[in-house]
Coordinates of C-alpha atoms and ligand atoms in Angstrom, one line a residue:
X29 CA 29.8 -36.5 -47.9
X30 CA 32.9 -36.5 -50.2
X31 CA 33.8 -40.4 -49.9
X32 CA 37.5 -39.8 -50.4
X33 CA 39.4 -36.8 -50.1
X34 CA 43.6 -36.2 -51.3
X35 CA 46.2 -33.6 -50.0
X36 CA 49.7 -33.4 -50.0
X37 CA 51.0 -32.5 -46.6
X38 CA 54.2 -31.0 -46.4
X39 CA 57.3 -32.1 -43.4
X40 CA 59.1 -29.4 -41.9
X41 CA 62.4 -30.1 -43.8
X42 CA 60.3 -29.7 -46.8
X43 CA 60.3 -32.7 -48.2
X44 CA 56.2 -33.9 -48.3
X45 CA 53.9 -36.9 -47.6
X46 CA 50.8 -36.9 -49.7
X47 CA 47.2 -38.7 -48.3
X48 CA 44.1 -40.6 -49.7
X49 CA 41.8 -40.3 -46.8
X50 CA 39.3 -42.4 -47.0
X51 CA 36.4 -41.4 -44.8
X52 CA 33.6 -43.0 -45.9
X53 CA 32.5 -45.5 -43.3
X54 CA 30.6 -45.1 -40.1
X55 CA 30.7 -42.9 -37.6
X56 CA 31.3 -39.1 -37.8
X57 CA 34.1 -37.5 -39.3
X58 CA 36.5 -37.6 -36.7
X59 CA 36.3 -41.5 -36.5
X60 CA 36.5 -41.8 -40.2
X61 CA 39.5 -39.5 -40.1
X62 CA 41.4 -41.0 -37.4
X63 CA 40.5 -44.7 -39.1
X64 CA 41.7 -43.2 -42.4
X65 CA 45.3 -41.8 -40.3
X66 CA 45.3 -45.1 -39.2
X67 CA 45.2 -47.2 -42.0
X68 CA 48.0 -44.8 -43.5
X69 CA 50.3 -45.6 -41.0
X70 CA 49.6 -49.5 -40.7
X71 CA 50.3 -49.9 -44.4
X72 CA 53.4 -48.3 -44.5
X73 CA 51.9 -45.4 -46.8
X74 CA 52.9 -42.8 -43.6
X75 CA 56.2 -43.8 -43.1
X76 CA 57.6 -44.0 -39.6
X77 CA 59.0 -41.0 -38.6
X78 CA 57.7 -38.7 -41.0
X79 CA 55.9 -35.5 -40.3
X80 CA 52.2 -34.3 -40.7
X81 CA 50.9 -31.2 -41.3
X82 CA 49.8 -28.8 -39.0
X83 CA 46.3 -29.7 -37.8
X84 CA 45.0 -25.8 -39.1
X85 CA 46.8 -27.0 -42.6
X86 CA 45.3 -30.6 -42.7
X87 CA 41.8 -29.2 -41.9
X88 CA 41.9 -26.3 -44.4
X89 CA 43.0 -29.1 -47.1
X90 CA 40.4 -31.6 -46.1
X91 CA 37.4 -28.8 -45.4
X92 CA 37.0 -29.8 -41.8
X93 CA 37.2 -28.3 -38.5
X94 CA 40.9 -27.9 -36.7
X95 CA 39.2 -28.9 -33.8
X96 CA 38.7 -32.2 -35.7
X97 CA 41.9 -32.8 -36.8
X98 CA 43.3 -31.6 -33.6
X99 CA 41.2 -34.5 -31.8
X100 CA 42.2 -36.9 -34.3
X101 CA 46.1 -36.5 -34.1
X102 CA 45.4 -36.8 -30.2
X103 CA 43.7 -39.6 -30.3
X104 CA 46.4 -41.8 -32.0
X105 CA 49.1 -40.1 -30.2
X106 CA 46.9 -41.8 -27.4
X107 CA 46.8 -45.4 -29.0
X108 CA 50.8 -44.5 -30.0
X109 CA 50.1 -44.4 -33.7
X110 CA 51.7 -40.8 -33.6
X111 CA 54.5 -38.9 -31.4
X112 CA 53.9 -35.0 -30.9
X113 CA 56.5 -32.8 -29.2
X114 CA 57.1 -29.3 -28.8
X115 CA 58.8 -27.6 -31.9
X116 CA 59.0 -31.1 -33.8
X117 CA 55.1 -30.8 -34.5
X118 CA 53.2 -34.4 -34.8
X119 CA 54.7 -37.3 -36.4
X120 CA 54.2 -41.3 -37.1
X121 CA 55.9 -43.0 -34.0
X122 CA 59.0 -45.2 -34.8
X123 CA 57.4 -48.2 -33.3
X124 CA 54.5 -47.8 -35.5
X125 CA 56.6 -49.5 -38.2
X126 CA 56.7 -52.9 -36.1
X127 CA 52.9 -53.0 -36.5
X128 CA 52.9 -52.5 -40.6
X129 CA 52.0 -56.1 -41.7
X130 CA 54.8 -58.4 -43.0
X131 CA 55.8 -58.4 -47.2
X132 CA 55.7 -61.7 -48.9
X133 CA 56.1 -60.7 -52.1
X134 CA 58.8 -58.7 -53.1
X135 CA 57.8 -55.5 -54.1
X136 CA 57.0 -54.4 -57.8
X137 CA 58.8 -51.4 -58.9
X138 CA 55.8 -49.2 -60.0
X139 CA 56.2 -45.3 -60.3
X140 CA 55.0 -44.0 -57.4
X141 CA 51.7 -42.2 -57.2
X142 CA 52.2 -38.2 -57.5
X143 CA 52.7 -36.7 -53.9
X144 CA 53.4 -33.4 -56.0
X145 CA 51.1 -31.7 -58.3
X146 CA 52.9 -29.2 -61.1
X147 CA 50.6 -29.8 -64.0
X148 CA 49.4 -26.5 -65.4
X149 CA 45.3 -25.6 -65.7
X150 CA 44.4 -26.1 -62.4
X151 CA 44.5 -22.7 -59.5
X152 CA 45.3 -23.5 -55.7
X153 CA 41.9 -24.9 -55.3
X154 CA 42.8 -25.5 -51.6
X155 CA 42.8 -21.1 -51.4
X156 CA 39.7 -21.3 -53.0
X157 CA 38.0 -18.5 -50.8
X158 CA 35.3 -20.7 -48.8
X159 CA 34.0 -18.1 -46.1
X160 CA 33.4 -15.3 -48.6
X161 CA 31.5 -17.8 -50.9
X162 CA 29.6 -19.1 -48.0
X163 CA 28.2 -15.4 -47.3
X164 CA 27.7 -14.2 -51.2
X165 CA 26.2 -17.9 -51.1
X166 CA 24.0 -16.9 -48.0
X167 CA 23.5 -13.3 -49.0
X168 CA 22.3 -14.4 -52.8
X169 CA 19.7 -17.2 -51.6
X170 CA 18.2 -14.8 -49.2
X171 CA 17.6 -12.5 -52.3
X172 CA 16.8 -15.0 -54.9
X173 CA 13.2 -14.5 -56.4
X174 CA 11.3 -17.3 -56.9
X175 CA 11.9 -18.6 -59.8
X176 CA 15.7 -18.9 -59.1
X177 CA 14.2 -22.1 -58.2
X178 CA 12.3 -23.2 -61.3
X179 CA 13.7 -24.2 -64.7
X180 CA 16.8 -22.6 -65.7
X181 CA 17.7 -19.9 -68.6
X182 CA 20.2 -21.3 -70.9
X183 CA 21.8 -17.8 -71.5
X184 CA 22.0 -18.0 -68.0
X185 CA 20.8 -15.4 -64.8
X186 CA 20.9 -12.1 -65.9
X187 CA 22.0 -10.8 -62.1
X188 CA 25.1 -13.0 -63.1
X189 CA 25.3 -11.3 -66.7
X190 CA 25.2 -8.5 -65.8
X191 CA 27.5 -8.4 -62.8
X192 CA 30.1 -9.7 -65.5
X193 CA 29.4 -6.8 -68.0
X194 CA 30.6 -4.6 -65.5
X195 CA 33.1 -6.4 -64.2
X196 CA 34.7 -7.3 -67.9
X197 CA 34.7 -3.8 -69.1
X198 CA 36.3 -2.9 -66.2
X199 CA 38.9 -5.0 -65.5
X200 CA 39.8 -6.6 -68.9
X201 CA 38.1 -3.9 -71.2
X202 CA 35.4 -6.3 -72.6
X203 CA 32.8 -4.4 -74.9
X204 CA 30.2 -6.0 -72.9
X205 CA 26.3 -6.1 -73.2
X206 CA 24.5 -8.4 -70.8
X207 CA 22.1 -9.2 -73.3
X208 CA 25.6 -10.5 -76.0
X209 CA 26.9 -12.9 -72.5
X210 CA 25.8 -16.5 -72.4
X211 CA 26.8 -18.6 -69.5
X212 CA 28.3 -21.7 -70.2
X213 CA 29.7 -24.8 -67.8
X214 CA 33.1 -24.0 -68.5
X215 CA 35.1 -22.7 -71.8
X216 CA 34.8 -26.5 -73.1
X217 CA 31.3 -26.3 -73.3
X218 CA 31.5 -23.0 -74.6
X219 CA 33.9 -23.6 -77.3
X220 CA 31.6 -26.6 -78.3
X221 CA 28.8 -24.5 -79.7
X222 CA 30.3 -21.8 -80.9
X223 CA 32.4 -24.3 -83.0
X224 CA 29.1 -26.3 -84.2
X225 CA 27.7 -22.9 -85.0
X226 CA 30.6 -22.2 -87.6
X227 CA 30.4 -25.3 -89.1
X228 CA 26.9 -24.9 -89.7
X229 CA 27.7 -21.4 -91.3
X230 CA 29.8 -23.2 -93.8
X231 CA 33.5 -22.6 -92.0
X232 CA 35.4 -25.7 -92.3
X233 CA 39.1 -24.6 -90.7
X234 CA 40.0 -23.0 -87.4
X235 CA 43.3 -21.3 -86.5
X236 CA 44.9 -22.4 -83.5
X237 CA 48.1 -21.4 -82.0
X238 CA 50.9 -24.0 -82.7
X239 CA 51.1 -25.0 -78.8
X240 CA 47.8 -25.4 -76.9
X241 CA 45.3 -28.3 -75.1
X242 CA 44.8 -30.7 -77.4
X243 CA 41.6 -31.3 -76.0
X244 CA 40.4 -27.9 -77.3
X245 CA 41.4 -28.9 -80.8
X246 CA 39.5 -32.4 -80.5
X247 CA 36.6 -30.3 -79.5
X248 CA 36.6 -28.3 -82.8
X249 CA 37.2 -31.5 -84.8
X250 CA 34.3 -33.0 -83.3
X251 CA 32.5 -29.9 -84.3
X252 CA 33.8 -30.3 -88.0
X253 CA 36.2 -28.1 -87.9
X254 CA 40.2 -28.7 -89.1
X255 CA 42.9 -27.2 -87.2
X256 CA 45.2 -25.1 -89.0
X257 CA 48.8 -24.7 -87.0
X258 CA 50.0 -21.2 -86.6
X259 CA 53.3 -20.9 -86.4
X260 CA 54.1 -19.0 -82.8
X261 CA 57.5 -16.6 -81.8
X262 CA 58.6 -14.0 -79.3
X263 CA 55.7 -11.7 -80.6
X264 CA 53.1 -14.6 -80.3
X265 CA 50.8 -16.2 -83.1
X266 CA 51.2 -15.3 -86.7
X267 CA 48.3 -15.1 -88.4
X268 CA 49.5 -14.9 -92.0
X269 CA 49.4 -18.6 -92.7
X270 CA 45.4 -17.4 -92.3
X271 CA 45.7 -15.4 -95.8
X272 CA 46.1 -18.4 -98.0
X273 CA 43.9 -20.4 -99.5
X274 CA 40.5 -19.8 -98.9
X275 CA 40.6 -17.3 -95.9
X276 CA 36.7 -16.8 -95.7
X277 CA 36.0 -20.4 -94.7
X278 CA 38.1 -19.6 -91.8
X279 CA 38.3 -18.3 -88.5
X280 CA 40.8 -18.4 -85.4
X281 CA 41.4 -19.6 -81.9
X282 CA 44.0 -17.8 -79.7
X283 CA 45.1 -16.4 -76.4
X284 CA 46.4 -13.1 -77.3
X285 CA 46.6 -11.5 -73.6
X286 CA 48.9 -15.2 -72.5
X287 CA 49.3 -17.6 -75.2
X288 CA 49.5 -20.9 -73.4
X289 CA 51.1 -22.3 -72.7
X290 CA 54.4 -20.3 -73.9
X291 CA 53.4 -17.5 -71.5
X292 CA 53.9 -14.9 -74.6
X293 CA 51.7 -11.8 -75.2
X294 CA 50.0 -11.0 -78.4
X295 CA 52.4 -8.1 -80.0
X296 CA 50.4 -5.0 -80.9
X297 CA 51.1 -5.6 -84.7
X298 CA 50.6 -9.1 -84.6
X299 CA 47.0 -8.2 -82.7
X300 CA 46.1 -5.1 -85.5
X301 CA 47.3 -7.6 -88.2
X302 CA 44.3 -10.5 -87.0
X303 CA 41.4 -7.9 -86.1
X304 CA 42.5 -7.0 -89.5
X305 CA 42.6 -10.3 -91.3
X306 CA 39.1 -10.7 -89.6
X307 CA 37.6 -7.5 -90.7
X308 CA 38.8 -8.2 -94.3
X309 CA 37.2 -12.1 -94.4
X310 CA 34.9 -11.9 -92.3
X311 CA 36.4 -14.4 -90.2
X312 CA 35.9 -15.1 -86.2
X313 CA 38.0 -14.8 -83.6
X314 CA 37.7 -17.0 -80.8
X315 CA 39.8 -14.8 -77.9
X316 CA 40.1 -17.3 -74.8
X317 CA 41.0 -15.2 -71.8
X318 CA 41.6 -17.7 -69.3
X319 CA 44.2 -16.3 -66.8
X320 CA 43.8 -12.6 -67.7
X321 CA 43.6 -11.1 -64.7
X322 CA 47.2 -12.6 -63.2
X323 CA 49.6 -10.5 -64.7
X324 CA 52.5 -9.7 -62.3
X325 CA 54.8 -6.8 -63.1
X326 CA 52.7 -4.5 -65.1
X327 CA 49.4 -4.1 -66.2
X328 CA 47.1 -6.7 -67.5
X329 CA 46.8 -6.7 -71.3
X330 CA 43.0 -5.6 -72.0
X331 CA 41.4 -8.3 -74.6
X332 CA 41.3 -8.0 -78.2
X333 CA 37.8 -8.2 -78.2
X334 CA 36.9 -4.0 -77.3
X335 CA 38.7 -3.5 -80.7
X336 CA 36.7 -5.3 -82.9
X337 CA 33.1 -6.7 -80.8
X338 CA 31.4 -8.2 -84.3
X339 CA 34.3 -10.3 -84.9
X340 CA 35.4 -11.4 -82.1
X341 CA 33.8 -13.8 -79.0
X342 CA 35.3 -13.6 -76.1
X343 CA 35.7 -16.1 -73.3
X344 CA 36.6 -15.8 -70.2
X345 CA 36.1 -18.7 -67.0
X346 CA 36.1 -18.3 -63.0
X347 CA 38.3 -21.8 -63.3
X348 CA 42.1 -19.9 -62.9
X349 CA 40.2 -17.3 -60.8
X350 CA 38.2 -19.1 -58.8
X351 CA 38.2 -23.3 -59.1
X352 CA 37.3 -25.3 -62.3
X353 CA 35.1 -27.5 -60.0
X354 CA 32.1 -25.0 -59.9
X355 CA 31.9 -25.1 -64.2
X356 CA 31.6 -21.7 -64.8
X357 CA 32.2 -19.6 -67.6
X358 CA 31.2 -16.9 -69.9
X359 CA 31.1 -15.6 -73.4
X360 CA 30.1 -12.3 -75.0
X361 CA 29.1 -12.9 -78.4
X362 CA 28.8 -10.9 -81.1
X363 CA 25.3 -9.8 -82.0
X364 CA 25.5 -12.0 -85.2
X365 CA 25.9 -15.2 -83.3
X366 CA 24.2 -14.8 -79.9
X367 CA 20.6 -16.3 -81.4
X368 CA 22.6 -19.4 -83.1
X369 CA 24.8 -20.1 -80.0
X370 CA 21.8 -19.9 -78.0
X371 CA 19.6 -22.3 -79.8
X372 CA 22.5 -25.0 -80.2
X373 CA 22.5 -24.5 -76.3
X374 CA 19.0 -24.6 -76.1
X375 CA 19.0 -27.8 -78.2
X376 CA 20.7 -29.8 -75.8
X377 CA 23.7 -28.5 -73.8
X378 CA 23.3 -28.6 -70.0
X379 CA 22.9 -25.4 -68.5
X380 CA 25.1 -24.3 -64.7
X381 CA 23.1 -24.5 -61.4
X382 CA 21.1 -20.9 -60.9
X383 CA 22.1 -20.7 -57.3
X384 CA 25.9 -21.0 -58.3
X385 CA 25.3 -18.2 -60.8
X386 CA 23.4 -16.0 -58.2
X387 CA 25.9 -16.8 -56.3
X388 CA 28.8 -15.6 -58.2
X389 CA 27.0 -12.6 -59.3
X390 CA 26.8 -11.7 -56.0
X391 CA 30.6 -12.3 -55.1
X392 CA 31.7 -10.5 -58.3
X393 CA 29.1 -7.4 -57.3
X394 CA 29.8 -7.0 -53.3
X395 CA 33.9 -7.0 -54.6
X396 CA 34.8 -10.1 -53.1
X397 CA 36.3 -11.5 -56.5
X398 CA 38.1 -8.5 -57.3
X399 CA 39.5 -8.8 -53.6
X400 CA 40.1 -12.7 -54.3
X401 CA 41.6 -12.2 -57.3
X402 CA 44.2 -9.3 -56.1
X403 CA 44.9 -12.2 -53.4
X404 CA 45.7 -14.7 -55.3
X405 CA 47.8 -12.7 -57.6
X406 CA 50.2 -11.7 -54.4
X407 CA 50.3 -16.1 -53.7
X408 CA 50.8 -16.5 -57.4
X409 CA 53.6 -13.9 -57.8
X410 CA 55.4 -15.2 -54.9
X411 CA 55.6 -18.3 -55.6
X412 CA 56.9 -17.6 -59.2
X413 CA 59.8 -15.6 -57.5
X414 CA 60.4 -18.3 -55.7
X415 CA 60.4 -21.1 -58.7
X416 CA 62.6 -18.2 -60.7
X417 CA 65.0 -17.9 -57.7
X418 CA 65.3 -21.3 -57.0
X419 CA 66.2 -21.8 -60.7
X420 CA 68.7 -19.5 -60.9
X421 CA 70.6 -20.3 -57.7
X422 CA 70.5 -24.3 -58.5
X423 CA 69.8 -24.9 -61.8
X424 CA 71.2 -21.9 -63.6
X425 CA 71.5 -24.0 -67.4
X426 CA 67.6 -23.8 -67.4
X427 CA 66.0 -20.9 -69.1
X428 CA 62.6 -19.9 -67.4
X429 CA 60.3 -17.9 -69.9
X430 CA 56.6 -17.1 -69.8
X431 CA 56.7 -15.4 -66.4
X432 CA 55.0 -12.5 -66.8
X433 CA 51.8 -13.7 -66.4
X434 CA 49.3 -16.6 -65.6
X435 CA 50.0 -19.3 -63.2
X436 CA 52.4 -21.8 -65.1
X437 CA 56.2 -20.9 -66.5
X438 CA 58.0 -22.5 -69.3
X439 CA 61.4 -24.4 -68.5
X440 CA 63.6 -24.4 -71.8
X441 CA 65.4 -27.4 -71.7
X442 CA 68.2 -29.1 -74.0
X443 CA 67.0 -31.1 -76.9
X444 CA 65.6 -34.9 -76.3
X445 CA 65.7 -34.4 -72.5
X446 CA 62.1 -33.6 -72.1
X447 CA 61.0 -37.4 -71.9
X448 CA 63.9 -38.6 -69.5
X449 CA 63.0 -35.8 -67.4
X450 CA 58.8 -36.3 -67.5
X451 CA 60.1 -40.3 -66.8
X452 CA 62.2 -39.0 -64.2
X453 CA 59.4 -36.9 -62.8
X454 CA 57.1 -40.0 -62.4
X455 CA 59.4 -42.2 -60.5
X456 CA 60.0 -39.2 -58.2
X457 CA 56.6 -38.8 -57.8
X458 CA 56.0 -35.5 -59.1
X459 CA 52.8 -34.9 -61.9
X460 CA 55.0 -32.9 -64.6
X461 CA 53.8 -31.5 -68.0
X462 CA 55.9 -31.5 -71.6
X463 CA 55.5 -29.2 -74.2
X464 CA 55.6 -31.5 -76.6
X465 CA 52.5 -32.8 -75.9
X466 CA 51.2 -29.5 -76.1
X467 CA 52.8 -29.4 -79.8
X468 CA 50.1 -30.1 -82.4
X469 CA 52.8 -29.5 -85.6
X470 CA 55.7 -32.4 -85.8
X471 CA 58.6 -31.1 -84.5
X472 CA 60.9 -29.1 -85.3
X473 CA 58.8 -26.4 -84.0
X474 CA 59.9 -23.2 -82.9
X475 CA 60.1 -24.3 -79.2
X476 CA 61.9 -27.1 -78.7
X477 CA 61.9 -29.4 -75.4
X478 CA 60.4 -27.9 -72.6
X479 CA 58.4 -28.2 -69.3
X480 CA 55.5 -26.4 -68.9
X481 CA 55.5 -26.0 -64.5
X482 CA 52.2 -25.1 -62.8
X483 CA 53.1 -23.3 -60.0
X484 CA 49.6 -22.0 -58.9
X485 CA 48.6 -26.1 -58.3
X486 CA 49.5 -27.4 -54.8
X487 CA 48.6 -25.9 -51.6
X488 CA 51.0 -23.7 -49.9
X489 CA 52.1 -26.1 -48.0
X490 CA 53.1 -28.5 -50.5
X491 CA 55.1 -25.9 -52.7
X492 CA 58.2 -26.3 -51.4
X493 CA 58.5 -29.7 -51.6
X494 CA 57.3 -30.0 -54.7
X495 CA 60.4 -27.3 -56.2
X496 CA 62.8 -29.5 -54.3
X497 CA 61.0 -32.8 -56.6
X498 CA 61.5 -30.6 -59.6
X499 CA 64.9 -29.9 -59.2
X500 CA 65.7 -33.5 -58.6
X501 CA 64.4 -34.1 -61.7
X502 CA 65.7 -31.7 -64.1
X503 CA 68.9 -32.8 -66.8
X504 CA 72.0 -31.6 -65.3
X505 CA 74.3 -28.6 -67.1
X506 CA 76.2 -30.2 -69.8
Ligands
LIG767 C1 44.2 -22.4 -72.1 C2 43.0 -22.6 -71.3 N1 41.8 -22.2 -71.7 C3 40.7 -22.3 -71.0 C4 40.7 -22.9 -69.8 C5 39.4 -22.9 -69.0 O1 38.8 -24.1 -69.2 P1 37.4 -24.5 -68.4 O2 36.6 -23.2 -68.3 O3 36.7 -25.5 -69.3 O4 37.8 -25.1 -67.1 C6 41.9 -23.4 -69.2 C7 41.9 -24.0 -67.9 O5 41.6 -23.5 -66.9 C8 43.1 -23.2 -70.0 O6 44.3 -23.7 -69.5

C-alpha cells in the first residue's frame, strides 16, 4: 500500500486545510488513518477549530471506504481529538490545541507548503473514473489471451491500437491506421525517439512555439536537436522564421488545436501556411494534441495531422483525459518513420504494462472514455466560469485569455508583477505557474507577464479555496 497519501480538504467557509497522511505503520487502514488524523492534530498542522472534509470527500481523495473514514472521525471524536455537530460537520476540538507540544524555538518563517494546487499539466486526478476502470480492468483480463501475459510488443497491443484508430478519426479526425500507432509511456517518451530519429536523418533544428515546457525542449536538445523560437500572436505560431536558412534540416513542434500554454488556436492560414512549408522541405511536423478533446463553447478543432499524414506525427496522451500516472500515450506515424521509431524503441525504451493497454482499449471501445471525457468537460467548463466570474467581479484589472479550451487559462498581468505575485503565491501557500518560465526567447516577447492558472488540478472540493488564495495573491488595479 501507498505509504503516504496528500489531499487538500476544503472548510465550509471555503477556506482549506491540506493533509500528508501517513499510513504506513501497523495495523489496518483505519488505525493508520486515525494515527495519521491524530498526529495532524497533535502537531499543530490541523489547527484547532478548523474543519474536515466530509467523510464521502476524504475517502474518495484518499481511495478508501467512507465507512473507514466515517469510523475514524468517530473514533477521535471519542478520544476528543475532534467535535462533530449537526450542520457544522466534524472539526478539531478547541481543547485539542492544549495538547500540541510546547515551542522552544521560535519559529522560522518558511513559505508554507502548498495547501493549493493551480499548476497547469495535471487533470483532477482525484475524478479520475475508478469504478469504470475497475470493470473495463475486470472485463479486459477476463478476455486477455495468453500472451497478454508474456513479453510485451513495443508498438504496443494492437486491441489498444486499434481501439484508438477509431477513436482518433472520430473524435479528433486523426488519419489513423493501427498499423502507423505506436504506444509510448507518455508524450515524453514519445517525443524522445521521434527526435533521436531526426537527428539520425541528418535534421539538426526543431521549431518550437515561443512559450511551451521547457522540459520538452531539453528533450530535443538531448536528442541533438536546437530549438528555434517561433515567434507566437493572436493567430498562434508563425512559421515563417522556418523559411530561412536551411529549411530542409528542419522540422517543427507545435500545438496547433491549443497552443500552450497561451490557450490560442492555430489560425487556418497559419495551419495551410506549415502543412505547406512541410510539403515544400520536406520537413516534419510534430502535432502534440494534448488537451484536444476539452473545448468548451464550440467544437473541437480536428488535428492538423488528416491534412497532411506523411508529414505530420501526431501525438496524443490519456494524461489530461484520463491521469498522467498510468504513462500512456500514443502516436500515429507517418509510414516513413514507423520502422525507425520502432527500432529506437526496440533498442531500449521501456514499453507500458499490457494489461493497462488492454485495459484502456477496452474503456475507449465499451464508450466509457468518450463518456469520461464529456464528464469531465462539464467539471472543467464550470469551473472556468467560475475562475472567469470570479475575475471579473473582484479582480476586474486582470485580463483572462486562453479560455476556450484545455484545462488552464492565462492571467495577463501588468509588467514586473509576475514574480512578486508567484513570491506572493508561496507564502500563501498556493503552487502557481509564470509565463515566463514558460518563455524560451529573452523577453520582450509578445506576451508579457502572466500566470498561467490550472484550474482542472485540485479536487472539487479544494477549488474554491484555492480561487479565494489566488485572488489574495494577485497585484491590485493601479
Ligand atoms: C503541452 C503538453 N504536452 C503534452 C503533455 C502530455 O505529457 P505526458 O503524456 O508525458 O504526460 C502535457 C501534459 O499533460 C502537456 O501539458
Amino acid at each position: 500500500m501507498e505509504k503516504t497519501r496528500a489531499t487538500s480538504g476544503g472548510a465550509g467557509d471555503g477556506a482549506g486545510v491540506d493533509f500528508h497522511l501517513d499510513l504506513s505503520g501497523p495495523g489496518g487502514v483505519r488505525a493508520s488513518l486515525i494515527r495519521a488524523l491524530r498526529e495532524a492534530v497533535r502537531s499543530g498542522r490541523l489547527a484547532p477549530g478548523s474543519r474536515l472534509p466530509a467523510s464521502r470527500t476524504l475517502a474518495a481523495d484518499l481511495g478508501l471506504a467512507r465507512n473507514t473514514v466515517a469510523d475514524a472521525y468517530g473514533e477521535l471524536v471519542a478520544e476528543g481529538w475532534l467535535t462533530a455537530r449537526q450542520g457544522s460537520g466534524t472539526r478539531v476540538a478547541r481543547r485539542a490545541a492544549a495538547r500540541a507540544p510546547e515551542r522552544r524555538t521560535p519559529p522560522v518563517r518558511t513559505p508554507r507548503r502548498p495547501a493549493y494546487n493551480l499548476r497547469p499539466g495535471t487533470a483532477d486526478v482525484s475524478a479520475f473514473p475508478r469504478a469504470a476502470w475497475l470493470a473495463a480492468a475486470r472485463r479486459a483480463m477476463a478476455a486477455a489471451p495468453n500472451d497478454a501475459f508474456g513479453h510485451v510488443d513495443e508498438q504496443g497491443r494492437i486491441e489498444l491500437r486499434t481501439a484508438l484508430a477509431g477513436y482518433l478519426a472520430r473524435a479528433r479526425g486523426v488519419h489513423a491506421d493501427p498499423e502507423r500507432i505506436v504506444v509510448c509511456a507518455g508524450f515524453m517518451q514519445g517525443l524522445g525517439l521521434v527526435g533521436r530519429v531526426l537527428r539520425e536523418r541528418g535534421i539538426r533544428e526543431m521549431g518550437v512555439e515561443e512559450y511551451g515546457l521547457w522540459f520538452h525542449r531539453e528533450t530535443l536538445e538531448r536528442a541533438g536537436l536546437r530549438c528555434l523560437p517561433m515567434p507566437l500572436d493572436g493567430h498562434g505560431a508563425d512559421v515563417s522564421v522556418l523559411e530561412g536558412g536551411k529549411a530542409d534540416g528542419r522540422s517543427v513542434l507545435m500545438t496547433p488545436a491549443h497552443q500552450f500554454p497561451t490557450g490560442v488556436p492555430l489560425h487556418p492560414d497559419r495551419r495551410a501556411a506549415v502543412v505547406d512549408w512541410a510539403a515544400r522541405t520536406g520537413g516534419t511536423i510534430l502535432e502534440d494534441d494534448y488537451d484536444g478533446e476539452f473545448r468548451y463553447d464550440r467544437q473541437p478543432v480536428g488535428c492538423l495531422q488528416g491534412l497532411s499524414p506523411e508529414r505530420i506525427v501526431y501525438f496524443g496522451t490519456a494524461s489530461k483525459a484520463l491521469a498522467p500516472g498510468l504513462r500512456l500515450a500514443w502516436m500515429v506515424l507517418p509510414e516513413h518513420l514507423t520502422g525507425e521509431v520502432l527500432a529506437h524503441k526496440r533498442a531500449g525504451e521501456w514499453s507500458s504494462g499490457a494489461l493497462e493497454q488492454l485495459t484502456l482499449a477496452e474503456f475507449i471501445t465499451s464508450g466509457a472514455y468518450d463518456r469520461h471525457v464529456r464528464a469531465m468537460r462539464l467539471r472543467y467548463r464550470r469551473r472556468r466560469d467560475r475562475l472567469v466570474e470570479v475575475l471579473a467581479e473582484r479582480a476586474p484589472h486582470i485580463k483572462v485569455t486562453g479560455i476556450a479550451a484545455g484545462l488552464h487559462a492565462v492571467l495577463e498581468l501588468p509588467p514586473g508583477t509576475e514574480h512578486p505575485t508567484l513570491q506572493a503565491a508561496a507564502w500563501e501557500g498556493l503552487a502557481l505557474e509564470g509565463l515566463s518560465r514558460l518563455r524560451c526567447t529573452p523577453p520582450p516577447a509578445s506576451v508579457s507577464d502572466g500566470l498561467i492558472v490550472g484550474y482542472g488540478t485540485p479536487p472539487d472540493h479544494a477549488f474554491p479555496g484555492a480561487l479565494e488564495a489566488l485572488l489574495r495573491v494577485l497585484p491590485p488595479a493601479e
